[in-house]
Coordinates of C-alpha atoms in Angstrom, one line a residue:
M1 CA -31.2 16.0 16.3
P2 CA -28.6 16.0 19.2
P3 CA -25.9 18.6 18.9
L4 CA -22.5 17.6 17.5
K5 CA -19.6 17.4 19.9
T6 CA -17.7 20.7 19.9
N7 CA -14.3 19.0 20.3
P8 CA -14.5 15.4 19.3
T9 CA -11.5 13.2 20.1
K10 CA -9.8 11.5 17.3
K11 CA -11.2 8.0 16.8
N12 CA -9.9 5.3 14.4
L13 CA -12.6 3.0 13.2
P14 CA -11.6 -0.5 12.1
L15 CA -11.9 -1.1 8.4
S16 CA -14.9 -3.4 9.0
R17 CA -16.8 -0.5 10.7
K18 CA -15.8 1.8 7.9
A19 CA -17.3 -0.8 5.5
D20 CA -20.5 -0.9 7.6
L21 CA -20.7 2.9 7.4
I22 CA -20.4 2.8 3.6
K23 CA -23.0 0.0 3.3
E24 CA -25.4 1.9 5.5
Y25 CA -24.9 5.0 3.4
D26 CA -25.5 3.1 0.2
D27 CA -28.6 1.4 1.7
L28 CA -30.2 4.7 2.7
Q29 CA -29.4 6.2 -0.6
S30 CA -30.9 3.2 -2.5
R31 CA -34.2 3.7 -0.5
N32 CA -34.2 7.4 -1.4
L33 CA -33.9 8.4 2.2
K34 CA -32.0 11.6 3.1
V35 CA -28.7 10.8 4.7
T36 CA -26.1 13.4 5.8
N37 CA -22.6 13.0 6.8
Q38 CA -23.5 14.6 10.1
S39 CA -26.1 11.9 10.9
L40 CA -23.6 9.1 10.1
A41 CA -20.9 11.0 12.1
I42 CA -23.1 11.0 15.2
K43 CA -24.0 7.3 14.8
Y44 CA -20.4 6.2 14.3
D45 CA -18.9 8.7 16.8
V46 CA -16.6 10.3 14.3
S47 CA -16.4 13.8 12.7
P48 CA -18.4 14.6 9.5
T49 CA -15.0 15.1 7.7
T50 CA -14.0 11.6 8.6
V51 CA -17.3 10.3 7.1
S52 CA -16.6 12.2 3.9
T53 CA -13.1 10.7 3.7
I54 CA -14.4 7.2 4.3
L55 CA -17.0 7.6 1.6
S56 CA -14.4 8.9 -0.9
R57 CA -12.3 5.7 -0.3
R58 CA -15.4 3.5 -0.7
D59 CA -14.0 1.1 -3.4
R60 CA -10.7 0.5 -1.7
I61 CA -12.3 -0.1 1.7
L62 CA -15.0 -2.5 0.4
A63 CA -12.4 -4.4 -1.7
F64 CA -10.1 -4.8 1.2
E65 CA -12.9 -6.1 3.5
E66 CA -14.0 -8.6 0.8
Q67 CA -10.5 -9.9 0.3
A68 CA -9.5 -10.1 4.0
P69 CA -12.5 -9.8 6.3
E70 CA -10.6 -11.1 9.4
E71 CA -7.9 -8.5 9.0
A72 CA -10.5 -5.8 8.4
N73 CA -11.6 -6.2 12.0
K74 CA -8.1 -5.4 13.3
R75 CA -6.8 -2.7 10.9
T76 CA -7.8 0.9 10.8
K77 CA -5.9 2.1 7.8
L78 CA -5.3 1.1 4.2
Y79 CA -1.7 1.3 3.0
K80 CA 0.1 0.6 -0.2
R81 CA 0.0 -3.2 -0.7
N82 CA 3.0 -3.3 -3.1
M83 CA 5.3 -4.6 -0.4
L84 CA 2.8 -7.2 0.8
P85 CA 4.7 -10.2 -0.6
V86 CA 7.8 -9.1 1.3
E87 CA 5.8 -8.5 4.5
D88 CA 4.1 -11.9 4.2
A89 CA 7.5 -13.7 3.7
L90 CA 8.9 -11.7 6.7
M91 CA 5.9 -12.7 8.8
A92 CA 6.5 -16.4 7.9
W93 CA 10.1 -16.0 8.9
F94 CA 9.1 -14.3 12.2
R95 CA 6.7 -17.1 13.1
K96 CA 9.4 -19.7 12.3
Q97 CA 11.8 -17.9 14.6
R98 CA 9.2 -17.7 17.4
D99 CA 8.2 -21.3 17.0
Q100 CA 11.8 -22.3 17.6
G101 CA 11.8 -20.2 20.8
L102 CA 14.3 -17.7 19.5
C103 CA 14.4 -14.1 20.7
V104 CA 13.8 -11.8 17.7
L105 CA 15.0 -8.2 17.9
E106 CA 13.9 -5.3 15.8
K107 CA 17.3 -5.2 14.1
N108 CA 16.8 -8.9 13.2
I109 CA 13.4 -8.0 11.6
R110 CA 14.9 -5.1 9.6
A111 CA 17.9 -7.2 8.5
E112 CA 15.7 -10.1 7.4
A113 CA 13.3 -7.7 5.6
L114 CA 16.3 -6.4 3.6
V115 CA 17.4 -9.9 2.7
I116 CA 13.9 -10.9 1.6
W117 CA 13.3 -7.7 -0.3
T118 CA 16.7 -8.1 -2.2
A119 CA 15.7 -11.7 -3.1
M120 CA 12.2 -10.7 -4.3
K121 CA 13.0 -7.5 -6.0
P122 CA 13.7 -9.0 -9.5
H123 CA 10.2 -10.6 -9.3
F124 CA 8.3 -7.3 -8.9
R125 CA 6.7 -5.9 -12.0
E126 CA 8.3 -2.7 -13.3
G127 CA 7.6 0.3 -11.0
A128 CA 5.7 -1.8 -8.3
A129 CA 8.5 -1.8 -5.8
P130 CA 10.7 1.1 -4.7
K131 CA 14.3 1.2 -6.2
E132 CA 15.8 1.2 -2.7
C133 CA 14.4 0.2 0.6
N134 CA 16.2 0.9 3.9
F135 CA 13.5 -0.7 6.2
S136 CA 13.8 2.1 8.8
A137 CA 12.8 1.9 12.5
G138 CA 9.6 3.7 11.5
W139 CA 8.8 1.1 8.9
C140 CA 9.5 -1.7 11.4
S141 CA 7.3 0.0 14.0
G142 CA 4.4 0.2 11.4
F143 CA 5.0 -3.4 10.4
K144 CA 4.8 -4.6 14.0
K145 CA 1.7 -2.6 14.6
N146 CA -0.1 -3.8 11.4
R147 CA 0.8 -7.4 12.1
M148 CA 0.2 -7.0 15.9
I149 CA 3.7 -8.1 16.9
R150 CA 5.1 -7.5 20.3
L151 CA 8.7 -8.0 20.8
R152 CA 9.7 -9.1 24.3
V153 CA 13.2 -9.0 25.7
G154 CA 14.6 -12.5 26.5
H155 CA 15.8 -12.8 30.0
G156 CA 18.1 -15.3 31.6
E157 CA 19.2 -18.2 29.4
S158 CA 16.8 -17.4 26.6
G159 CA 18.1 -13.9 26.2
S160 CA 21.8 -14.7 26.5
V161 CA 22.3 -17.4 23.8
D162 CA 24.5 -16.5 20.9
L163 CA 23.4 -19.0 18.3
E164 CA 26.5 -18.6 16.1
A165 CA 28.7 -19.4 19.0
V166 CA 26.6 -22.5 19.8
R167 CA 26.9 -23.8 16.3
V168 CA 30.7 -23.3 16.3
R169 CA 31.0 -25.1 19.7
I170 CA 28.8 -28.0 18.5
N171 CA 31.1 -28.5 15.5
E172 CA 34.1 -28.5 17.8
I173 CA 32.6 -31.1 20.1
K174 CA 31.7 -33.3 17.1
T175 CA 35.3 -33.2 15.8
Q176 CA 36.6 -34.1 19.3
L177 CA 34.1 -37.0 19.6
L178 CA 35.3 -38.5 16.3
R179 CA 38.6 -39.4 18.1
F180 CA 36.8 -41.8 20.5
D181 CA 34.8 -45.0 20.0
L182 CA 31.1 -44.8 20.8
E183 CA 31.4 -47.0 23.8
D184 CA 34.1 -44.7 25.3
I185 CA 31.8 -41.6 25.2
Y186 CA 29.9 -41.0 28.5
N187 CA 27.3 -38.4 29.5
C188 CA 27.1 -36.8 32.9
D189 CA 24.5 -39.3 34.1
E190 CA 26.8 -42.2 33.5
T191 CA 29.8 -40.7 35.3
G192 CA 27.8 -39.6 38.4
L193 CA 28.7 -35.9 38.1

């Protein structure tokens, strides 16, 4: 048997690989073959303690992989799923904003998360959701990491648009245009500017 690394670096396995490790362990056990945490640690390039931890969370890891196999390839950690409805609604909002070409900042994500959580809070079963949620910068960072979101700064026109000011100005223009007949309204192409 090859010697174990004396100082292995920390390695995060995706949940799908953790499930593979568990299935291999179960398979070897069912065939009455001797399997040690050390042998699995060498094969999966993790420490024996990590193998032990993975095996102790067997049921949760296998259940997660069965429910969301595509996400199990991307994620490395299990976390409490009691805020999942809020995160799913927030992700839908985020996609809608991006589809409209809007720049979404971290403060926007945190503010919208609070709005969604406040609206959904009465629908959680007793004790399932925390009494108060502040959606901190750390929470937002974890949310972005888990959902593989990268925020990019908008530059030029896309980064400088104040949508509320645009809405106000559009309403002002509409009220001004009501004073004129339709045939008296020209655009820049018609006036030659």
